Tab-separated table of C-alpha atoms in Angstrom:
chain	number	residue	atom	x	y	z
A	1	MET	CA	76.569	46.634	163.431
A	2	LEU	CA	73.631	47.019	161.166
A	3	GLU	CA	73.408	50.434	159.697
A	4	PRO	CA	70.311	52.224	160.920
A	5	LYS	CA	69.315	53.731	157.580
A	6	THR	CA	69.239	50.322	155.669
A	7	SER	CA	65.711	49.341	156.464
A	8	HIS	CA	64.305	52.794	155.705
A	9	GLU	CA	66.204	53.051	152.426
A	10	ARG	CA	64.729	49.659	151.477
A	11	SER	CA	61.365	50.673	152.266
A	12	GLN	CA	61.828	53.655	149.832
A	13	LYS	CA	62.811	51.445	146.991
A	14	PRO	CA	59.541	51.408	145.191
A	15	VAL	CA	59.448	55.200	145.279
A	16	ASP	CA	63.001	55.392	143.772
A	17	LEU	CA	62.115	52.980	141.097
A	18	SER	CA	59.075	54.868	139.936
A	19	SER	CA	60.938	58.236	139.848
A	20	SER	CA	62.259	59.592	136.664
A	21	ARG	CA	65.710	60.179	138.256
A	22	LYS	CA	68.339	58.079	136.422
A	23	PRO	CA	70.539	55.732	138.503
A	24	SER	CA	73.845	57.308	139.452
A	25	PRO	CA	76.882	55.912	137.698
A	26	ALA	CA	78.227	55.216	141.167
A	27	ASP	CA	75.436	52.577	141.594
A	28	SER	CA	76.535	50.677	138.398
A	29	LEU	CA	78.870	47.981	137.615
A	30	ASN	CA	78.683	48.978	133.918
A	31	THR	CA	81.228	51.774	133.842
A	32	LYS	CA	84.645	51.771	132.205
A	33	ASP	CA	86.577	51.487	135.310
A	34	MET	CA	84.403	48.758	136.936
A	35	ARG	CA	84.335	46.711	133.625
A	36	ARG	CA	88.206	46.906	133.738
A	37	ILE	CA	88.355	45.846	137.470
A	38	LEU	CA	85.857	43.008	137.245
A	39	GLY	CA	87.588	41.710	133.864
A	40	SER	CA	90.766	41.886	135.698
A	41	SER	CA	89.443	39.824	138.790
A	42	LEU	CA	87.742	37.347	136.607
A	43	ILE	CA	90.576	36.789	133.923
A	44	GLY	CA	93.257	36.812	136.525
A	45	SER	CA	91.364	34.273	138.667
A	46	ILE	CA	90.688	32.050	135.540
A	47	ILE	CA	94.305	31.978	134.816
A	48	GLU	CA	95.436	31.191	138.335
A	49	TYR	CA	92.811	28.594	138.836
A	50	TYR	CA	93.596	27.012	135.433
A	51	ASP	CA	96.998	26.319	136.733
A	52	PHE	CA	95.838	25.140	140.211
A	53	ILE	CA	92.876	22.790	138.799
A	54	LEU	CA	94.980	21.632	136.117
A	55	TYR	CA	97.182	19.914	138.693
A	56	ALA	CA	93.982	18.304	140.243
A	57	THR	CA	92.995	16.887	136.809
A	58	ALA	CA	96.498	15.535	136.226
A	59	ALA	CA	96.512	14.072	139.705
A	60	SER	CA	93.221	12.115	138.894
A	61	LEU	CA	94.471	10.861	135.520
A	62	VAL	CA	98.356	11.034	135.147
A	63	PHE	CA	100.496	11.450	138.196
A	64	ASP	CA	99.668	8.036	139.821
A	65	ARG	CA	101.076	6.474	136.763
A	66	VAL	CA	103.893	8.900	135.975
A	67	PHE	CA	105.334	9.587	139.424
A	68	PHE	CA	104.012	6.756	141.709
A	69	ALA	CA	103.536	3.675	139.489
A	70	ASN	CA	105.791	1.699	141.612
A	71	LEU	CA	103.305	1.785	144.592
A	72	GLY	CA	100.563	-0.169	142.966
A	73	PRO	CA	97.048	1.029	141.756
A	74	GLY	CA	95.379	1.900	145.156
A	75	LEU	CA	98.471	3.479	146.856
A	76	SER	CA	99.607	5.254	143.874
A	77	LEU	CA	96.264	7.114	143.513
A	78	PHE	CA	96.221	7.749	147.209
A	79	ALA	CA	99.829	9.323	146.919
A	80	SER	CA	98.884	11.334	143.927
A	81	PHE	CA	95.945	12.852	145.837
A	82	ALA	CA	98.435	13.489	148.838
A	83	THR	CA	100.382	15.712	146.576
A	84	LEU	CA	97.054	17.385	145.597
A	85	ALA	CA	96.428	17.970	149.264
A	86	ALA	CA	99.889	19.520	149.628
A	87	GLY	CA	98.751	22.464	147.508
A	88	TYR	CA	95.557	22.936	149.569
A	89	VAL	CA	97.577	22.721	152.998
A	90	ALA	CA	99.729	25.459	151.637
A	91	ARG	CA	96.766	27.708	150.656
A	92	PRO	CA	96.182	29.121	154.219
A	93	LEU	CA	99.917	29.961	154.442
A	94	GLY	CA	99.529	31.953	151.172
A	95	GLY	CA	96.429	33.585	152.571
A	96	ILE	CA	98.467	34.653	155.679
A	97	VAL	CA	101.378	35.860	153.885
A	98	PHE	CA	99.774	37.734	151.024
A	99	GLY	CA	97.029	38.894	153.489
A	100	HIS	CA	99.575	40.456	155.693
A	101	PHE	CA	101.268	42.415	152.893
A	102	GLY	CA	97.970	42.976	151.037
A	103	ASP	CA	96.488	44.698	154.176
A	104	ARG	CA	99.669	46.762	154.606
A	105	LEU	CA	100.828	47.512	151.041
A	106	GLY	CA	97.838	47.175	148.953
A	107	ARG	CA	95.649	44.549	147.044
A	108	LYS	CA	97.161	45.222	143.589
A	109	LYS	CA	100.799	44.380	144.266
A	110	MET	CA	99.908	41.042	145.866
A	111	LEU	CA	97.845	40.079	142.763
A	112	VAL	CA	100.711	40.572	140.550
A	113	LEU	CA	103.068	38.744	142.603
A	114	SER	CA	100.647	35.662	143.205
A	115	MET	CA	100.324	35.371	139.273
A	116	LEU	CA	104.126	35.406	138.676
A	117	MET	CA	104.602	32.606	141.372
A	118	MET	CA	101.844	30.452	140.025
A	119	GLY	CA	102.880	30.570	136.417
A	120	GLY	CA	106.661	29.736	137.256
A	121	ALA	CA	105.507	26.704	139.243
A	122	THR	CA	103.217	25.384	136.803
A	123	VAL	CA	105.637	25.629	133.727
A	124	LEU	CA	108.312	23.969	135.867
A	125	ILE	CA	105.899	20.918	136.556
A	126	GLY	CA	105.425	20.790	132.718
A	127	VAL	CA	109.132	20.153	132.322
A	128	LEU	CA	109.688	17.936	135.515
A	129	PRO	CA	111.436	14.582	134.691
A	130	THR	CA	109.466	11.469	135.801
A	131	THR	CA	110.388	9.059	138.691
A	132	ALA	CA	111.632	6.598	135.948
A	133	GLN	CA	114.162	9.213	134.807
A	134	VAL	CA	115.484	10.792	138.083
A	135	GLY	CA	114.044	8.557	140.984
A	136	VAL	CA	112.653	9.795	144.134
A	137	ALA	CA	113.660	13.369	143.361
A	138	ALA	CA	110.848	13.601	140.952
A	139	PRO	CA	107.859	13.393	143.442
A	140	ILE	CA	109.762	15.550	145.959
A	141	ILE	CA	110.163	18.317	143.457
A	142	LEU	CA	106.583	17.912	142.467
A	143	VAL	CA	105.428	18.337	145.989
A	144	LEU	CA	107.444	21.501	146.408
A	145	LEU	CA	106.071	22.983	143.251
A	146	ARG	CA	102.569	22.084	144.304
A	147	VAL	CA	103.246	23.893	147.638
A	148	ILE	CA	104.240	27.048	145.634
A	149	GLN	CA	101.150	26.719	143.665
A	150	GLY	CA	99.159	26.424	146.884
A	151	ILE	CA	100.753	29.563	148.404
A	152	SER	CA	100.303	31.477	145.232
A	153	VAL	CA	96.466	30.790	144.829
A	154	GLY	CA	96.086	31.305	148.701
A	155	GLY	CA	97.008	34.902	148.056
A	156	GLU	CA	95.074	35.247	144.759
A	157	TRP	CA	91.536	34.718	145.975
A	158	GLY	CA	91.651	37.403	148.717
A	159	GLY	CA	93.148	40.047	146.453
A	160	ALA	CA	91.028	39.488	143.457
A	161	THR	CA	87.792	39.258	145.646
A	162	LEU	CA	88.541	42.439	147.546
A	163	MET	CA	89.614	44.240	144.252
A	164	ALA	CA	86.108	43.771	143.062
A	165	LEU	CA	84.215	44.044	146.277
A	166	GLU	CA	85.840	47.196	147.473
A	167	HIS	CA	85.361	49.075	144.129
A	168	ALA	CA	81.700	48.024	143.833
A	169	PRO	CA	78.711	50.027	144.879
A	170	ALA	CA	77.006	48.628	147.971
A	171	LYS	CA	74.053	47.104	146.456
A	172	LYS	CA	76.017	45.118	143.998
A	173	ARG	CA	78.974	43.884	145.977
A	174	GLY	CA	77.683	40.118	145.846
A	175	LEU	CA	77.691	40.160	142.088
A	176	ALA	CA	81.076	42.084	141.832
A	177	ALA	CA	82.841	39.573	144.201
A	178	ALA	CA	81.404	36.684	142.209
A	179	PHE	CA	83.822	37.619	139.263
A	180	ALA	CA	86.536	36.446	141.340
A	181	ASN	CA	84.793	33.371	142.554
A	182	ALA	CA	83.788	32.426	139.052
A	183	GLY	CA	87.332	32.227	137.923
A	184	GLY	CA	87.519	28.873	139.876
A	185	PRO	CA	85.010	26.936	137.709
A	186	ALA	CA	85.913	28.958	134.663
A	187	GLY	CA	89.584	28.143	135.078
A	188	GLY	CA	88.710	24.560	135.815
A	189	LEU	CA	86.614	24.563	132.562
A	190	LEU	CA	89.760	25.882	130.641
A	191	ALA	CA	91.944	23.376	132.174
A	192	THR	CA	89.419	20.482	131.469
A	193	LEU	CA	88.926	21.453	127.878
A	194	VAL	CA	92.697	21.701	127.313
A	195	VAL	CA	93.507	18.572	128.787
A	196	SER	CA	90.728	16.828	126.909
A	197	ALA	CA	91.823	18.254	123.635
A	198	VAL	CA	95.485	17.320	124.268
A	199	SER	CA	94.418	13.798	125.322
A	200	ALA	CA	92.417	13.386	122.110
A	201	LEU	CA	95.278	14.644	119.946
A	202	THR	CA	98.156	12.695	121.591
A	203	GLY	CA	96.328	9.515	122.192
A	204	ASP	CA	98.533	6.808	123.608
A	205	GLN	CA	101.326	9.356	124.034
A	206	PHE	CA	99.221	11.440	126.574
A	207	LEU	CA	100.787	9.720	129.516
A	208	VAL	CA	104.217	9.850	128.054
A	209	TRP	CA	104.520	13.483	127.054
A	210	GLY	CA	101.203	14.869	126.050
A	211	TRP	CA	100.119	15.774	129.607
A	212	ARG	CA	102.916	18.382	129.735
A	213	ILE	CA	101.389	20.683	127.075
A	214	PRO	CA	98.629	22.106	129.316
A	215	PHE	CA	101.153	22.946	131.841
A	216	LEU	CA	103.604	24.742	129.467
A	217	LEU	CA	100.573	26.758	127.954
A	218	SER	CA	100.409	28.494	131.385
A	219	ALA	CA	103.381	30.878	130.308
A	220	VAL	CA	101.177	32.442	127.636
A	221	LEU	CA	98.277	32.769	129.938
A	222	ILE	CA	100.374	34.402	132.713
A	223	LEU	CA	101.584	36.948	130.262
A	224	ILE	CA	98.093	37.847	129.278
A	225	GLY	CA	97.036	38.075	132.882
A	226	MET	CA	100.012	40.289	133.812
A	227	ILE	CA	99.176	42.797	131.144
A	228	ILE	CA	95.470	43.066	132.359
A	229	ARG	CA	96.291	43.225	136.166
A	230	LEU	CA	98.933	46.053	135.786
A	231	ARG	CA	96.320	48.429	134.389
A	232	VAL	CA	93.961	48.077	137.471
A	233	ALA	CA	94.168	50.872	140.204
A	234	GLU	CA	94.217	50.003	143.932
A	235	THR	CA	90.809	49.886	145.742
A	236	PRO	CA	89.397	53.130	147.164
A	237	VAL	CA	88.631	51.688	150.447
A	238	PHE	CA	92.352	50.647	151.021
A	239	GLN	CA	93.494	54.067	149.694
A	240	LYS	CA	91.317	55.900	152.239
A	241	LEU	CA	92.704	53.574	154.927
A	242	ASP	CA	96.337	54.338	153.906
A	243	ALA	CA	95.632	58.235	153.615
A	244	GLU	CA	94.148	58.243	157.047
A	245	ALA	CA	97.132	56.251	158.505
A	246	ALA	CA	94.425	54.134	160.252
A	247	LYS	CA	96.029	50.747	159.574
A	248	VAL	CA	96.443	48.360	162.370
A	249	LYS	CA	99.928	48.695	164.304
A	250	HIS	CA	100.103	44.979	164.793
A	251	PRO	CA	100.462	42.250	162.286
A	252	PRO	CA	97.051	41.808	160.588
A	253	LEU	CA	97.096	37.895	161.357
A	254	LEU	CA	97.510	38.787	165.156
A	255	GLU	CA	94.762	41.286	164.977
A	256	VAL	CA	92.494	38.729	163.339
A	257	LEU	CA	93.329	36.036	165.832
A	258	ARG	CA	92.963	38.382	168.897
A	259	HIS	CA	89.768	40.095	167.812
A	260	HIS	CA	87.934	38.041	165.328
A	261	PRO	CA	88.718	34.319	166.054
A	262	ARG	CA	84.985	33.400	166.094
A	263	LEU	CA	84.492	35.011	162.671
A	264	VAL	CA	87.352	33.072	161.236
A	265	VAL	CA	86.132	29.657	162.564
A	266	VAL	CA	82.410	30.264	161.594
A	267	THR	CA	83.052	31.520	158.101
A	268	LEU	CA	85.561	28.785	157.441
A	269	VAL	CA	83.051	26.075	158.548
A	270	ALA	CA	80.519	27.846	156.360
A	271	THR	CA	82.666	27.452	153.314
A	272	LEU	CA	83.442	23.689	153.763
A	273	GLY	CA	80.379	22.592	151.905
A	274	PHE	CA	81.382	24.518	148.852
A	275	TYR	CA	84.907	23.098	148.768
A	276	ALA	CA	83.623	19.536	149.588
A	277	CYS	CA	81.581	19.562	146.433
A	278	GLN	CA	84.710	20.498	144.446
A	279	GLY	CA	86.892	17.806	146.065
A	280	LEU	CA	84.314	14.966	145.724
A	281	LEU	CA	82.755	15.703	142.417
A	282	THR	CA	85.575	17.093	140.144
A	283	VAL	CA	88.586	15.111	141.634
A	284	TRP	CA	87.510	12.036	143.385
A	285	GLY	CA	84.543	11.416	141.174
A	286	VAL	CA	86.540	11.839	138.081
A	287	SER	CA	89.208	9.346	139.325
A	288	MET	CA	86.358	6.845	140.368
A	289	ALA	CA	84.632	7.053	136.936
A	290	VAL	CA	87.689	6.537	134.967
A	291	GLY	CA	89.045	3.890	137.331
A	292	SER	CA	85.718	1.881	136.738
A	293	GLY	CA	86.086	2.098	132.970
A	294	VAL	CA	84.267	5.112	131.900
A	295	ASP	CA	85.773	6.848	128.832
A	296	ARG	CA	88.257	9.396	129.912
A	297	SER	CA	87.309	11.880	127.285
A	298	GLY	CA	83.568	11.699	128.027
A	299	VAL	CA	84.295	12.316	131.742
A	300	LEU	CA	86.320	15.278	130.908
A	301	ASN	CA	83.814	16.595	128.386
A	302	TRP	CA	81.126	16.454	131.026
A	303	LYS	CA	83.159	17.916	133.634
A	304	GLY	CA	83.775	20.791	131.456
A	305	ALA	CA	80.011	21.205	130.794
A	306	ALA	CA	79.314	21.111	134.440
A	307	ALA	CA	81.862	23.974	134.850
A	308	VAL	CA	79.863	26.157	132.359
A	309	VAL	CA	76.798	25.487	134.521
A	310	THR	CA	78.591	26.463	137.580
A	311	VAL	CA	79.662	29.745	136.309
A	312	ALA	CA	76.185	30.683	135.102
A	313	VAL	CA	74.645	29.506	138.510
A	314	CYS	CA	77.457	31.288	140.392
A	315	PHE	CA	76.616	34.766	138.780
A	316	TYR	CA	72.821	34.117	139.236
A	317	SER	CA	73.020	33.248	142.966
A	318	ALA	CA	75.479	36.167	143.618
A	319	ARG	CA	73.019	38.603	142.050
A	320	LEU	CA	70.068	37.072	144.078
A	321	SER	CA	72.132	37.454	147.338
A	322	ASP	CA	72.192	41.133	146.529
A	323	ARG	CA	68.379	41.074	146.696
A	324	LEU	CA	67.644	38.351	149.238
A	325	GLY	CA	70.917	38.493	151.342
A	326	ARG	CA	73.831	36.174	151.587
A	327	ARG	CA	72.549	33.979	154.313
A	328	ALA	CA	69.322	33.212	152.562
A	329	VAL	CA	70.880	32.132	149.396
A	330	LEU	CA	73.459	30.059	151.175
A	331	THR	CA	70.907	28.428	153.297
A	332	GLY	CA	68.719	27.321	150.456
A	333	ALA	CA	71.677	25.948	148.481
A	334	GLY	CA	72.894	23.993	151.659
A	335	ILE	CA	69.629	22.447	152.195
A	336	GLY	CA	69.402	21.361	148.555
A	337	ALA	CA	72.892	19.903	148.723
A	338	ILE	CA	72.017	17.819	151.803
A	339	VAL	CA	68.970	16.441	150.049
A	340	LEU	CA	70.887	15.506	146.966
A	341	ALA	CA	74.028	14.092	148.571
A	342	PHE	CA	73.186	10.395	148.571
A	343	PRO	CA	71.714	10.280	145.046
A	344	LEU	CA	74.470	12.257	143.652
A	345	ILE	CA	77.305	10.013	145.134
A	346	MET	CA	75.535	6.885	143.943
A	347	LEU	CA	75.243	8.247	140.421
A	348	LEU	CA	78.761	9.456	140.355
A	349	THR	CA	79.966	5.920	141.208
A	350	ASN	CA	77.564	3.753	139.136
A	351	GLY	CA	80.324	3.128	136.340
A	352	THR	CA	78.324	4.719	133.667
A	353	LEU	CA	79.056	8.003	131.691
A	354	TRP	CA	75.314	9.192	132.015
A	355	GLY	CA	75.623	8.463	135.839
A	356	PHE	CA	78.741	10.613	136.019
A	357	ALA	CA	77.119	13.309	133.733
A	358	VAL	CA	73.900	13.776	135.766
A	359	ALA	CA	75.902	13.811	139.034
A	360	VAL	CA	78.486	16.289	138.001
A	361	VAL	CA	76.181	18.692	136.228
A	362	ILE	CA	73.764	18.820	139.267
A	363	GLY	CA	76.349	18.578	142.040
A	364	ASN	CA	79.123	20.645	140.656
A	365	GLY	CA	76.995	22.795	138.329
A	366	LEU	CA	73.856	23.587	140.306
A	367	VAL	CA	74.797	22.865	143.897
A	368	GLN	CA	78.421	24.161	144.053
A	369	GLY	CA	77.521	27.061	141.820
A	370	ALA	CA	74.804	28.256	144.114
A	371	LEU	CA	77.153	28.066	147.155
A	372	ALA	CA	79.959	29.694	145.170
A	373	GLY	CA	77.973	32.843	144.108
A	374	PRO	CA	77.641	34.562	147.430
A	375	ILE	CA	80.577	32.997	149.352
A	376	GLY	CA	83.125	35.611	148.384
A	377	ALA	CA	81.082	38.557	149.450
A	378	TYR	CA	79.742	36.649	152.553
A	379	ILE	CA	83.124	36.169	153.993
A	380	SER	CA	84.707	39.476	153.201
A	381	GLU	CA	81.922	41.561	154.531
A	382	GLN	CA	82.450	40.096	157.952
A	383	PHE	CA	85.872	41.661	158.523
A	384	PRO	CA	87.152	45.271	158.990
A	385	THR	CA	89.072	46.826	156.122
A	386	GLY	CA	92.415	46.920	157.985
A	387	VAL	CA	92.420	43.153	158.325
A	388	ARG	CA	90.028	42.124	155.599
A	389	TYR	CA	92.618	40.548	153.195
A	390	THR	CA	94.110	38.466	155.941
A	391	GLY	CA	90.736	37.640	157.756
A	392	ALA	CA	88.825	36.535	154.590
A	393	SER	CA	91.798	34.569	153.164
A	394	LEU	CA	92.555	32.818	156.437
A	395	SER	CA	88.883	31.421	156.596
A	396	TYR	CA	88.428	30.862	152.944
A	397	GLN	CA	91.851	29.134	152.381
A	398	GLY	CA	91.411	27.066	155.473
A	399	ALA	CA	88.236	25.754	154.081
A	400	SER	CA	89.837	25.037	150.859
A	401	MET	CA	92.457	22.943	152.562
A	402	ILE	CA	90.080	20.887	154.613
A	403	GLY	CA	87.070	20.823	152.182
A	404	ALA	CA	88.964	20.174	148.874
A	405	GLY	CA	92.457	19.423	149.739
A	406	PHE	CA	91.667	16.355	152.025
A	407	THR	CA	88.245	15.095	150.748
A	408	PRO	CA	89.623	13.138	147.811
A	409	MET	CA	92.018	11.254	150.175
A	410	ILE	CA	89.385	10.955	152.898
A	411	ALA	CA	86.800	9.566	150.350
A	412	THR	CA	89.326	7.087	149.004
A	413	GLY	CA	90.048	5.951	152.554
A	414	LEU	CA	86.340	5.504	153.360
A	415	VAL	CA	85.798	3.543	150.370
A	416	LEU	CA	88.599	1.220	151.433
A	417	VAL	CA	87.079	1.011	154.926
A	418	ALA	CA	83.597	0.236	153.580
A	419	ASP	CA	85.074	-2.565	151.421
A	420	GLY	CA	84.292	-0.823	148.161
A	421	GLY	CA	80.977	0.838	149.338
A	422	VAL	CA	80.499	4.596	148.894
A	423	TRP	CA	77.820	5.148	151.418
A	424	MET	CA	80.223	6.440	154.072
A	425	VAL	CA	81.316	9.138	151.482
A	426	ALA	CA	77.649	10.324	151.260
A	427	VAL	CA	77.402	10.430	155.101
A	428	PHE	CA	80.748	12.391	155.329
A	429	TRP	CA	79.486	15.006	152.759
A	430	ILE	CA	76.258	15.397	154.494
A	431	LEU	CA	77.816	16.072	157.815
A	432	ILE	CA	80.086	18.775	156.214
A	433	LEU	CA	77.116	20.472	154.506
A	434	ALA	CA	75.132	20.425	157.718
A	435	ALA	CA	77.907	22.028	159.830
A	436	GLY	CA	78.164	24.710	157.027
A	437	LEU	CA	74.460	25.309	157.101
A	438	ALA	CA	74.530	25.878	160.907
A	439	ALA	CA	77.546	28.259	160.703
A	440	VAL	CA	75.821	30.443	158.105
A	441	ARG	CA	72.884	30.974	160.533
A	442	PHE	CA	75.501	32.241	163.276
A	443	THR	CA	76.816	35.270	161.143
A	444	ARG	CA	75.539	38.686	160.358
A	445	GLU	CA	73.889	39.413	157.039
A	446	GLY	CA	76.854	41.088	155.255
A	447	SER	CA	74.730	42.875	152.433
A	448	LEU	CA	73.366	45.225	155.074
A	449	LEU	CA	76.949	46.248	156.299
A	450	LYS	CA	79.128	49.164	155.155
A	451	LEU	CA	82.645	47.973	154.386
A	452	ASP	CA	84.157	50.836	156.281
A	453	ALA	CA	82.164	50.299	159.358
A	454	VAL	CA	82.342	46.568	160.107
């Protein structure tokens, strides 16, 4: 329900701004505790998504030749993307499992566990023998490790987002939650830069052993992340819930499915467009560009440049959502994405570096960044505190599975059906964006809600 005082408080905003009273520290993100919390959410998410998106980059450039070379060019790439999808399929499971314990035991404990799981799986991928060395066992183990990655990152997003959101003042929740969401493109940027640097340094040996280095570096990043995460306190909203013994009696998943099924479906659909951008532009698009002869290093460098734009736009759109509302910003970004979908797909696949550069900077940088900014707060604000970790994770990770996990495979299949044409991919993307736009209009404006009253 909307809080009755909200409109009155907003109407008084000009008076408050003109007064000499200084803003309360409680209304600021620039305090020692909040800086530590936001830094933990951002850096922790960067490290987790470095690992997760590193796999996506390797699936586009390496794994089809290392683990599936015996299948032939078309099928090997499809199989590589299938292992990528396995991680996305596991993400809702991670959201459910970590959400259950996060709603029962606290946000912080789950963040520490998710990071340990992710780091272990990533390092093991870095030492995994190839199919030529151990046969079919190699791709089987690869899929299992990818599933562990998926479960881990499925639990990461909800905890990192709620850690920032539930500590933040009401009028800055959108910006605070964006610190966790910005970890995705920032982690992708770090992964891209590391892969690009290693590719340049190892040259022809990149496909032999050089690709393993970025995976092994994860051990160092996980150590840094653990040190930061262990210093952050549990959120006050959860502590209050715990102190009042007000937690739900039934498992959070059952509570969500029983009382909030519509919210899960609507917020999941609303998030699909954001994740379709990621799957099409930074995974399928990279593979298409490199496969058509575009310089690999150039593609990776422009992908990295687009990630910088994504992070900047993510923070800007999140801040804008604190002023205009989550639905207004997501609606504007969705309309822009629909208009740009056809031109971006054509540029992405025209076989030139400049075409890829324009498409990925606009599509991944501007469009996905604008959608990413408000999405964390938008989803989380819809669910009550007692099931917020589970509900938000279920819808967000479900969207990641469908929107990013399957789109590279679906796009590859659509190109095959269209005999090499890409127009069906553009239509597919537009349909996803239109569904997301409609879903946004059917939800409440979360920026007007109190977290302990939804």
